[in-house]
Coordinates of C-alpha atoms in Angstrom, one line a residue:
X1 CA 160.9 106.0 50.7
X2 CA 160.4 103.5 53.5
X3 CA 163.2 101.7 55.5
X4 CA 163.6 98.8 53.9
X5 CA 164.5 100.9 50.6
X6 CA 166.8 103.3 52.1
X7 CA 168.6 100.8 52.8
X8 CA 169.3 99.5 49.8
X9 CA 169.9 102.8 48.4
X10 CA 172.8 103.1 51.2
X11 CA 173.8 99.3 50.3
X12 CA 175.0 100.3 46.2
X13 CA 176.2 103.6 47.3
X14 CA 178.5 102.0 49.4
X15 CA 179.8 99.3 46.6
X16 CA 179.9 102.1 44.6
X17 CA 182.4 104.1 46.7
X18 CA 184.1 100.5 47.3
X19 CA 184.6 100.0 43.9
X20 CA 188.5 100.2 43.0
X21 CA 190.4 100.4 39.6
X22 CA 192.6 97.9 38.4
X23 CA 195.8 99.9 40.4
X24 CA 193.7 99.0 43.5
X25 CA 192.9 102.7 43.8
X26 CA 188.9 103.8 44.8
X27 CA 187.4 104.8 41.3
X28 CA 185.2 107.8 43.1
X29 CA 187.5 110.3 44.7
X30 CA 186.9 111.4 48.2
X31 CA 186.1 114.7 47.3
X32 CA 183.4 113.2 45.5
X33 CA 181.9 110.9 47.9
X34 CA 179.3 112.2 48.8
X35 CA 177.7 111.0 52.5
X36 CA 174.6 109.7 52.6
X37 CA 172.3 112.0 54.4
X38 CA 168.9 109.9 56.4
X39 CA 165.9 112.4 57.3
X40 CA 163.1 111.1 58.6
X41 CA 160.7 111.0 62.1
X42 CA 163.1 109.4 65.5
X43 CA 162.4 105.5 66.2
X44 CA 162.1 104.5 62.6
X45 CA 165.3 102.4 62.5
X46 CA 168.0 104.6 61.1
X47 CA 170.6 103.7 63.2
X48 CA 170.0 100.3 63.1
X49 CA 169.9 99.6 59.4
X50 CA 173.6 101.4 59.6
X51 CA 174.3 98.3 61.9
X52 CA 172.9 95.9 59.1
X53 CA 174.6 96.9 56.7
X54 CA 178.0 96.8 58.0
X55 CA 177.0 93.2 59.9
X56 CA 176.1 92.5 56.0
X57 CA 178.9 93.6 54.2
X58 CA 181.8 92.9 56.9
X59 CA 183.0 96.3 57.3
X60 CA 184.0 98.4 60.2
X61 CA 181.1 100.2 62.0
X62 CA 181.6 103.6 64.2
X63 CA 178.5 105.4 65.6
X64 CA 178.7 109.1 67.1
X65 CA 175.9 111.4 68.0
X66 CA 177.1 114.7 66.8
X67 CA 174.9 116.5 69.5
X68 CA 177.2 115.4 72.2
X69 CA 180.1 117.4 70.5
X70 CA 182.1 120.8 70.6
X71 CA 184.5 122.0 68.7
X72 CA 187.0 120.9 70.6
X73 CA 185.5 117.1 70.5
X74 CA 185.1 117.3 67.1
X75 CA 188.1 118.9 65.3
X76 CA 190.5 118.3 68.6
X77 CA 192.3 120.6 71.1
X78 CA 195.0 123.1 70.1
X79 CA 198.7 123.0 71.0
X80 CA 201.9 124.7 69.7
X81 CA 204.3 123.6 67.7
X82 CA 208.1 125.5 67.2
X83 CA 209.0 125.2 63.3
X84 CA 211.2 127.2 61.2
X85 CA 210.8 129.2 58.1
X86 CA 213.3 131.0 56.1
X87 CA 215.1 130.4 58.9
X88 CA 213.3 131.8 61.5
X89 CA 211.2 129.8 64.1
X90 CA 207.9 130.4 64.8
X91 CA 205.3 129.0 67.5
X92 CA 202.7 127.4 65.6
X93 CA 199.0 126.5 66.4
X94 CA 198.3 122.5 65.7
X95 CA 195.7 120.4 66.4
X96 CA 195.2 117.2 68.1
X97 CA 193.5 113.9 66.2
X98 CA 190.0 114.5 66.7
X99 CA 188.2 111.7 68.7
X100 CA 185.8 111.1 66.3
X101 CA 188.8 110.2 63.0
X102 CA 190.8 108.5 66.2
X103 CA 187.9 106.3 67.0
X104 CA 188.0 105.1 62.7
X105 CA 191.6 104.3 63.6
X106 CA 191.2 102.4 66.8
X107 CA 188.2 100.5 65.0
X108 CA 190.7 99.2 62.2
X109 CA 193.3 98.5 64.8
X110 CA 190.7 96.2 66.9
X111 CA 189.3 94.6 64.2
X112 CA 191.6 94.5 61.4
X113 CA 188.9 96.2 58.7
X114 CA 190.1 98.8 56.7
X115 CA 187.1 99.5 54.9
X116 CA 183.8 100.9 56.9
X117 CA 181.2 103.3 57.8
X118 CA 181.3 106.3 59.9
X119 CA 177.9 107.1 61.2
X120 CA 177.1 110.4 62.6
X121 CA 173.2 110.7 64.2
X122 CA 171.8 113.9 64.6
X123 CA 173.7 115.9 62.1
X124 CA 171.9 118.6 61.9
X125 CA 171.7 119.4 65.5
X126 CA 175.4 120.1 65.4
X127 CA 176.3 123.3 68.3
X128 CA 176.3 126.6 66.8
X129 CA 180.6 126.4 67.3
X130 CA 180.6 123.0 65.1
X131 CA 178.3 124.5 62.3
X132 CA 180.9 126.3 60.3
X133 CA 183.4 123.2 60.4
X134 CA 180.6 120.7 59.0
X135 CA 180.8 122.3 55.6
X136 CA 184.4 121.5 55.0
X137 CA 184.1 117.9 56.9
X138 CA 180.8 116.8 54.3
X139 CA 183.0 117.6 51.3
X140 CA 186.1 116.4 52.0
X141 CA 185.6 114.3 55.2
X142 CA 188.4 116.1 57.1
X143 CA 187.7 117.4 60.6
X144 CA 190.9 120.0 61.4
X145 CA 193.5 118.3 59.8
X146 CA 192.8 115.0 60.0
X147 CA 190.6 112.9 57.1
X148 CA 189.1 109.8 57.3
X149 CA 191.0 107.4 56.0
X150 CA 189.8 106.2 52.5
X151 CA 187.6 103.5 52.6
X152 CA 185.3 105.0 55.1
X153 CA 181.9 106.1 53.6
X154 CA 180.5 109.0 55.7
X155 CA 176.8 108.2 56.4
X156 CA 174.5 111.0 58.6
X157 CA 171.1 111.2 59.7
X158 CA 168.9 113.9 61.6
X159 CA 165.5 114.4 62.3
X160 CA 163.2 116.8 60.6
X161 CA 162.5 120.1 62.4
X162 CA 159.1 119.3 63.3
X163 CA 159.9 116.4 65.8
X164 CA 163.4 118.2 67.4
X165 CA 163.3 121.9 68.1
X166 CA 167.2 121.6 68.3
X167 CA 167.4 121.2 64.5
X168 CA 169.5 123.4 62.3
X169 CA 168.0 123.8 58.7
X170 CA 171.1 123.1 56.1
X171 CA 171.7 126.2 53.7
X172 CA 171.9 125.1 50.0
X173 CA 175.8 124.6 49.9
X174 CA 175.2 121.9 52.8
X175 CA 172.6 120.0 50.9
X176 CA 174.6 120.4 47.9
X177 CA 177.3 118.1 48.7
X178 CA 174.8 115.3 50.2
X179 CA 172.9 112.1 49.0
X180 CA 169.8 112.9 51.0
X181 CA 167.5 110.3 51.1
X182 CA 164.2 110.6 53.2
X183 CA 162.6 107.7 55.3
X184 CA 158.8 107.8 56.0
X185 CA 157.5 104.9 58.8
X186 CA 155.9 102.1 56.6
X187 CA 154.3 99.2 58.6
X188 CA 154.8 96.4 56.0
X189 CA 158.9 97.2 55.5
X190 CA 159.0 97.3 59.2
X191 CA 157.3 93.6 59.7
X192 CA 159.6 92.3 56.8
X193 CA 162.2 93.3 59.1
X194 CA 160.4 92.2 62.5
X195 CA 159.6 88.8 60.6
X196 CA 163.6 88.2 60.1
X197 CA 164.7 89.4 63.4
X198 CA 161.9 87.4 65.5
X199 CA 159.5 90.3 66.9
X200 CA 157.4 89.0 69.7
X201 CA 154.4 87.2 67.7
X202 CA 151.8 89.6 69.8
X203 CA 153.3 92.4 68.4
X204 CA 153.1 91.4 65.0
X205 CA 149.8 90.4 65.1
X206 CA 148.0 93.5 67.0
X207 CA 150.0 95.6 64.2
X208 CA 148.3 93.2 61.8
X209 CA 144.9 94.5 62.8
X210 CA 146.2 97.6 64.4
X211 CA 148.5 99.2 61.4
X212 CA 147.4 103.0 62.3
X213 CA 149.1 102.1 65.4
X214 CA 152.5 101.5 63.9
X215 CA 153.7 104.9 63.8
X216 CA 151.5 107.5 65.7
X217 CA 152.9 111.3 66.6
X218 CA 150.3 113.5 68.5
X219 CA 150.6 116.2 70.3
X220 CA 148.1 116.8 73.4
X221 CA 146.6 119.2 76.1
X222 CA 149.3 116.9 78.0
X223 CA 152.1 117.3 75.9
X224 CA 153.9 115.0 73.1
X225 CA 152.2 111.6 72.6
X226 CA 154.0 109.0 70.2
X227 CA 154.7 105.3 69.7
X228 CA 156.9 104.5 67.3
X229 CA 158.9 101.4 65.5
X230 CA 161.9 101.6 67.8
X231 CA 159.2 101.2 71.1
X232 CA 157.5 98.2 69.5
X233 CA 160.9 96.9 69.3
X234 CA 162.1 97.4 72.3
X235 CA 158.8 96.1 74.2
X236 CA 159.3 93.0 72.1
X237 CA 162.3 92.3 73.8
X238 CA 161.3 92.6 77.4
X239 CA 158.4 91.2 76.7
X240 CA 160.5 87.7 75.4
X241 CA 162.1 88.9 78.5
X242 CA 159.8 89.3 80.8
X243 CA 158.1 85.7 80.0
X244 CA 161.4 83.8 80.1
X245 CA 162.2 85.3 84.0
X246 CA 158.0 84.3 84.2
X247 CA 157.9 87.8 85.0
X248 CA 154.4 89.9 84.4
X249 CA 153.8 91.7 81.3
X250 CA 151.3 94.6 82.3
X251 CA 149.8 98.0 81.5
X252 CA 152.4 99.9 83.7
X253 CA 155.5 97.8 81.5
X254 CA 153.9 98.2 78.1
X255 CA 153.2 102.0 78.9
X256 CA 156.8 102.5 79.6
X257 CA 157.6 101.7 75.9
X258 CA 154.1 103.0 74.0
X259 CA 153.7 106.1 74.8
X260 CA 150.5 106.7 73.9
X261 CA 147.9 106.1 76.4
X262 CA 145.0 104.8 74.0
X263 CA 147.6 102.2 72.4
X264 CA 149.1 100.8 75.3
X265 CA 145.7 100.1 76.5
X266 CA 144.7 98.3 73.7
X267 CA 147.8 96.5 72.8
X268 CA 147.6 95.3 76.9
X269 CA 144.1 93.7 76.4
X270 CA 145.3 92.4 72.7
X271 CA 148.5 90.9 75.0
X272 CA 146.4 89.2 77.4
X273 CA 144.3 87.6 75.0
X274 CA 147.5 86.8 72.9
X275 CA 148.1 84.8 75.9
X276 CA 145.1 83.2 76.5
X277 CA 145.0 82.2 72.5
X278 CA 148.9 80.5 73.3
X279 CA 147.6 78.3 76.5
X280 CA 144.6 76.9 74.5
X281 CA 146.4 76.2 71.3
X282 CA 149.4 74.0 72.7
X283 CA 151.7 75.5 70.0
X284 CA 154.5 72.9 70.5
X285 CA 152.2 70.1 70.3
X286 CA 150.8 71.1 66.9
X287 CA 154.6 71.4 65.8
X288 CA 155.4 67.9 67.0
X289 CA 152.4 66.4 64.9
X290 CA 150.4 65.7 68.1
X291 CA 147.2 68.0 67.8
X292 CA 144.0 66.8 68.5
X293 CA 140.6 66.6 66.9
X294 CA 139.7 69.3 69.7
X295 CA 142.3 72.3 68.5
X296 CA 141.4 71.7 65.0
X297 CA 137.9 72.1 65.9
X298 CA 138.7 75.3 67.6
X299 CA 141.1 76.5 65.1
X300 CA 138.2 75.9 62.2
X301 CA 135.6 77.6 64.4
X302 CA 137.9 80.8 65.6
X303 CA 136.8 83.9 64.4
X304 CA 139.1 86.0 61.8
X305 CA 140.9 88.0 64.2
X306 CA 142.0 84.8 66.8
X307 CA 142.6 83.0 63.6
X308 CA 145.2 86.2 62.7
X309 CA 146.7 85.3 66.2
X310 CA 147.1 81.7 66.2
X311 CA 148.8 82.1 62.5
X312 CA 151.1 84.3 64.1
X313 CA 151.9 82.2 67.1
X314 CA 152.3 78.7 65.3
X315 CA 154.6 81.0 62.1
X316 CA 156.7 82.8 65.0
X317 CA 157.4 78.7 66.5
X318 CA 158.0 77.1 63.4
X319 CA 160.2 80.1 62.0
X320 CA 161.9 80.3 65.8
X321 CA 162.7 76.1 65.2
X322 CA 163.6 77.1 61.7
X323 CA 166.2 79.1 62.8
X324 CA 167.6 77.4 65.3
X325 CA 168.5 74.9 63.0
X326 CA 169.8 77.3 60.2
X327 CA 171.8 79.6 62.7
X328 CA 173.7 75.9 64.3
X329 CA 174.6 74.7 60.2
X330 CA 176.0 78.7 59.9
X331 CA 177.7 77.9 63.0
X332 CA 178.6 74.4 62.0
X333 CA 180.6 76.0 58.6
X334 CA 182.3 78.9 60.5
X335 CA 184.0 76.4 62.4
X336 CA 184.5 73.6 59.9
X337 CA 186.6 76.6 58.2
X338 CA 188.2 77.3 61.4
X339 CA 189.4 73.6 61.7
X340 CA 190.5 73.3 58.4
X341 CA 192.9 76.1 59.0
X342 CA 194.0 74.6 62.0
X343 CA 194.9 71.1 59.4
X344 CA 196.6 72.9 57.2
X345 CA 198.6 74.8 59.2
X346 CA 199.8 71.6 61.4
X347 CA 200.3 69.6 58.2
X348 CA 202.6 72.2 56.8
X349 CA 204.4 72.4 59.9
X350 CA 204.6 68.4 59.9
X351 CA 202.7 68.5 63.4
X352 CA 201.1 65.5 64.9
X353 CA 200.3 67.0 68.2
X354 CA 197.5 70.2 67.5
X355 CA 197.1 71.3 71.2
X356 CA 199.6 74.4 71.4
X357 CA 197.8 75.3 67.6
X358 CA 194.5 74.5 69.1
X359 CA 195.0 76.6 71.7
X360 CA 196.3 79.4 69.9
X361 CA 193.1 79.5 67.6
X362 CA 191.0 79.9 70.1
X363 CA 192.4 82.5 71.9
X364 CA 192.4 84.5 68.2
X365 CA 189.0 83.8 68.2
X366 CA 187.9 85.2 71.4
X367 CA 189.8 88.2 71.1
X368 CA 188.5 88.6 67.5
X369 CA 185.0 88.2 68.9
X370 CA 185.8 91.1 71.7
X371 CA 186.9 92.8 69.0
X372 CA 184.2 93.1 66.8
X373 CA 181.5 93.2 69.9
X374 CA 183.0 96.1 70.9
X375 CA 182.8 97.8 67.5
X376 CA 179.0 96.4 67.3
X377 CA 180.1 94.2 64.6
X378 CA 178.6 91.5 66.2
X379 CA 175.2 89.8 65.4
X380 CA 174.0 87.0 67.0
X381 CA 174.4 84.7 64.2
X382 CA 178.0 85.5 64.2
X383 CA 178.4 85.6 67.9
X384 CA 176.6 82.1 68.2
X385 CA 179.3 81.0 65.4
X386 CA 182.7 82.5 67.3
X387 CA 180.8 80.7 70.4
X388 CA 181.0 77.7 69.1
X389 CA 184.2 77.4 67.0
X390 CA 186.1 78.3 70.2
X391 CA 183.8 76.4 72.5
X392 CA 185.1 73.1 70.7
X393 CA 188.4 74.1 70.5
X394 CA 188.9 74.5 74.2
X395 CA 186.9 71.5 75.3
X396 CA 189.5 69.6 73.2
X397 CA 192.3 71.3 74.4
X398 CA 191.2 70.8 78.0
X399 CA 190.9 67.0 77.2
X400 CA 193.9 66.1 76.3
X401 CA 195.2 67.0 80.1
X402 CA 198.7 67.2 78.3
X403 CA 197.9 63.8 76.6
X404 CA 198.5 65.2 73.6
X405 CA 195.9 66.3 70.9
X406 CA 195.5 64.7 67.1
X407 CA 193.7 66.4 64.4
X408 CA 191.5 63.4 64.5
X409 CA 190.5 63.6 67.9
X410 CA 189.1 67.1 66.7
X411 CA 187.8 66.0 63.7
X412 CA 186.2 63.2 65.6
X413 CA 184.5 65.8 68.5
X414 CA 183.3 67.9 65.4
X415 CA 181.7 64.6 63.9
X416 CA 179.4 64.5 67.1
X417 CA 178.6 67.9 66.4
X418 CA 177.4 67.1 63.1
X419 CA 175.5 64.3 64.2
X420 CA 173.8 66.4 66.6
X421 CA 173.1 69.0 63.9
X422 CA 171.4 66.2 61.7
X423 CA 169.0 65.3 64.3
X424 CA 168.0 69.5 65.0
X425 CA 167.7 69.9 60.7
X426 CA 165.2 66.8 61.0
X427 CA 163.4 68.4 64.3
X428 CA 163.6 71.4 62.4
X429 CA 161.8 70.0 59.1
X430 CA 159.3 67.7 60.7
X431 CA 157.9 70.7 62.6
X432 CA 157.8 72.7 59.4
X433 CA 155.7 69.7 57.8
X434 CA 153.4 69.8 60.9
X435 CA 153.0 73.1 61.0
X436 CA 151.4 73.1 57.3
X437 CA 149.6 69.8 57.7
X438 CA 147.7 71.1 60.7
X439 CA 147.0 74.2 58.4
X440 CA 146.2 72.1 55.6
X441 CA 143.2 70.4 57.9
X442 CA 141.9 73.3 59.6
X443 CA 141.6 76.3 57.0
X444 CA 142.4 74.0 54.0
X445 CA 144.0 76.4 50.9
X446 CA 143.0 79.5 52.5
X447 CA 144.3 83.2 54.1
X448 CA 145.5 81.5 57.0
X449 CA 147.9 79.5 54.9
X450 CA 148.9 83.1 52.9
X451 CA 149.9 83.9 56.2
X452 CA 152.3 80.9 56.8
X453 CA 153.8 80.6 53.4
X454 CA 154.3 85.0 53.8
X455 CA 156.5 84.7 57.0
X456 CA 158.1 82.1 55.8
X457 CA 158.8 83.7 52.2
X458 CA 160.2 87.1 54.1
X459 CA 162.3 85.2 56.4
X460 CA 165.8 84.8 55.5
X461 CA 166.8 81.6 57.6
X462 CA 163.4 79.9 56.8
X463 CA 164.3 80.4 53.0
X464 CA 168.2 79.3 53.2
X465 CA 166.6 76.0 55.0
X466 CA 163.7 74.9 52.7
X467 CA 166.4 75.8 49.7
X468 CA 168.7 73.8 51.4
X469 CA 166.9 70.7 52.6
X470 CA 163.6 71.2 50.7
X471 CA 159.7 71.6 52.2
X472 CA 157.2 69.7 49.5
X473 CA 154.5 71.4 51.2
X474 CA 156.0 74.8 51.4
X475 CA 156.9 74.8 47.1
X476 CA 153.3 73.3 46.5
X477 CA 151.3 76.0 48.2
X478 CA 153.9 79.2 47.5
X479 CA 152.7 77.5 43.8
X480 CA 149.3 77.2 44.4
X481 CA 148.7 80.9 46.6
X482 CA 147.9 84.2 44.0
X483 CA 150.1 86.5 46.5
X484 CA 149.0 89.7 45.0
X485 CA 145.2 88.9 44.8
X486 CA 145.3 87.1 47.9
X487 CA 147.5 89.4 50.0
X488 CA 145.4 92.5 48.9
X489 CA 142.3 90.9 50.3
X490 CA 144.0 89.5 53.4
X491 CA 145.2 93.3 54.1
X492 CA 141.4 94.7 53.8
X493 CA 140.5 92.5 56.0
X494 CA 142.9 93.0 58.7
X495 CA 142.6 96.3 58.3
X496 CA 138.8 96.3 59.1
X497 CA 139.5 94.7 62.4
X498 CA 138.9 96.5 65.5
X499 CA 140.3 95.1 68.8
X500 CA 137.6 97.1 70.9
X501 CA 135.6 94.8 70.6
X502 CA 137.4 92.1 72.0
X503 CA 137.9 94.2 75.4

């Protein structure tokens, strides 16, 4: 299966495991719990759909690479203890908390979640010492004699033996007690993902015409050649980078990430002419309505593959604009909750002056930030949120220079918020409308606008805008556009593209 549905496979095991009777106890007993176990090639997003998911579900999140552990790590370090029995004492071995069930505890301690997931990477690469304990910790999720508290679903993951020559085949009991779940690269549950999480437009549109390049292994006269999904991420985000500090995206940098000589080669000359495609285009001006007779022209006369490009650049903008909006109204509600706490809590106390409460929040919301950024709880939706609840908070705090502070001078800073956050949703919707219109005119109801109304389909924050303050030109052509049919053909196409040609 590919990423996208391991995930969801990992997803309802986990509400399954949640899942409590009417005592409050978990209907699934430990013993019976089985962890989820991910195999499939390195770089394909394991670890970070672990992330996801407990961003998603607001649980506690602890990562360990089990290569990096002995016994003594794992299952913690002897001492003796002097007890009696029958009357007779006796030096006894115990053993310390291991560091990886301490590291559950202090998790739940920073961040108050008692519920989580413990991942362990690399699982089956465990040291020859560790191997025997393994057995014991994957059925009952106790390492020495110490178990992970209930609530914690055990997740693991490990490579197959053909890309880690450190890997430790599993005997039949192992597998026995494990959900194993294999992950193969797939290009198109990847961009879903890159779509949502803004990937650099120039990556998604080489991979567009370029899907063999997705995913490549190979093995050389001069050794191991590979490029896979994690590199493409991580060279979309120096490249975003890299053009923010107007810094120079070359062969040498993309090489450093695509480790494949051919594909760095070709994804460089695809970059440059990315580039070129963004300066002629004027993205920003199409999104603010002001093309001119002289784009369109171009657009209408651009061949299929620079049309494939410019989609991507002028979806990427509007999305980017999209989301801007959508991630300030998120951030708009978090702290609209946070202030109505705040009310309550001063109204009940009979309170007129709010700067001691005021005060108080925000330093609870700072350290629960630090908190969960330290547990990678964080996303940058929620960290944007915690950003600005507690920005406001202090600014009106610092105001009142011992003045005093009303709930209405609060409620009256967070009206100016809101009136700002009008003006970015109607920014935000007239670029959208600018965005098809200019499609509309060049390439009329064709793939090009399969390729708009797709992003923004896959696109979480697009979708939660349009839903929530409508696009009439967004529900007329998702109506009008045969996805299957259409998105078969567009496919074919793209796949017959060859960016050789352009060098």
């Amino acid at each position: 299966m590919n990423i996208s549905q391991a995930k969801q496979q990992i997803e309802r095991s986990m509400r399954a495991y949640l899942a409590k009777d009417e005592f409050g106890a978990y209907r699934l007993p430990a013993a019976r719990q089985r962890p989820v176990c991910l195999i499939g090639a390195p770089g394909i997003g394991k670890t970070a759909i672990m992330e996801q998911i407990a961003q998603e579900l607001e649980v506690g999140f602890v990562s360990y690479s089990m290569t990096h552990h002995t016994r003594q790590s794992a299952l913690g370090l002897p001492f003796i203890e002097r007890k009696t029995y029958g009357g007779v004492e006796y030096d006894v071995s115990e053993y310390t908390m291991s560091e990886i069930i301490a590291s559950v505890y202090d998790t739940m301690e920073a961040t108050g979640r008692h519920e989580g997931i413990l991942f362990l990477d690399e699982i089956n690469c465990v040291s020859e010492t560790l191997t025997p304990a393994m057995l014991q910790f994957l059925q009952y999720k106790v390492f020495g004699r110490h178990r992970v508290p209930d609530g914690w679903i055990v997740v693991t993951a490990g490579n197959p033996p053909e890309y880690n020559r450190t890997v430790h085949d599993f005997d039949m009991a192992t597998w026995d007690r494990l959900k194993r779940i294999d992950v193969e690269p797939d290009y198109q549950a990847w961009r879903d993902y890159a779509v949502q999480t803004g990937v650099h437009p120039a990556v998604l549109t080489y991979l567009d015409i370029e899907r063999g390049d997705f995913y490549r292994v190979e093995t050389t006269v001069d050794g191991m050649s590979f490029v896979t999904a994690r590199g493409w991420d991580d060279l979309s985000a120096v490249i975003k980078l890299y053009e923010e500090e107007n810094l120079p995206v070359d062969d040498l940098l993309i090489g450093q990430y695509l480790q494949n000589a051919d594909v760095a080669k070709r994804f460089s000359v695809y970059y440059d002419l990315f580039s070129k495609y963004r300066s002629d285009y004027r993205i920003d001006r199409i999104l603010e309505g002001e093309a001119d007779e002289e784009t369109l022209a171009r657009a209408r006369a651009a061949g299929f593959d620079e049309r494939v490009s410019f989609m991507g650049l002028l979806a990427d903008a509007a999305i980017e604009r999209v989301r801007g909006a959508a991630t300030e109204e998120d951030a708009a509600a978090f702290t609209h909750e946070q202030l109505a706490q705040l009310r309550d809590a001063a109204c009940a106390a009979g309170e007129d002056d709010v700067t001691d409460r005021a005060a108080d929040a925000a330093r609870e919301l700072r350290a629960k930030e630090a908190a969960e950024r330290a547990a990678g709880l964080l996303g940058d939706n929620k960290r944007l949120a915690y950003e600005r609840a507690t920005g406001l908070l202090e600014r009106c705090v610092r105001d009142a220079q011992g003045a005093g502070l009303s709930f209405d001078d609060v409620k009256g800073r967070f009206g100016v918020v809101l009136d700002e956050l009008d003006i970015r949703i109607g920014e935000a919707s007239d670029a959208l409308d600018a965005a098809f219109r200019f499609v509309e005119e060049a390439f009329g109801e064709g793939r090009e606008m399969l390729l708009l109304v797709t992003d923004l389909s896959v696109n979480r924050h697009s979708m939660a805008f349009i839903n929530d303050h409508g696009c009439e030109r967004y529900f007329a052509h998702n109506a009008a556009l045969l996805f299957d049919e259409r998105g078969n053909d567009l496919a074919d196409r793209i796949g017959k593209l060859d960016l050789n040609d352009e060098a």
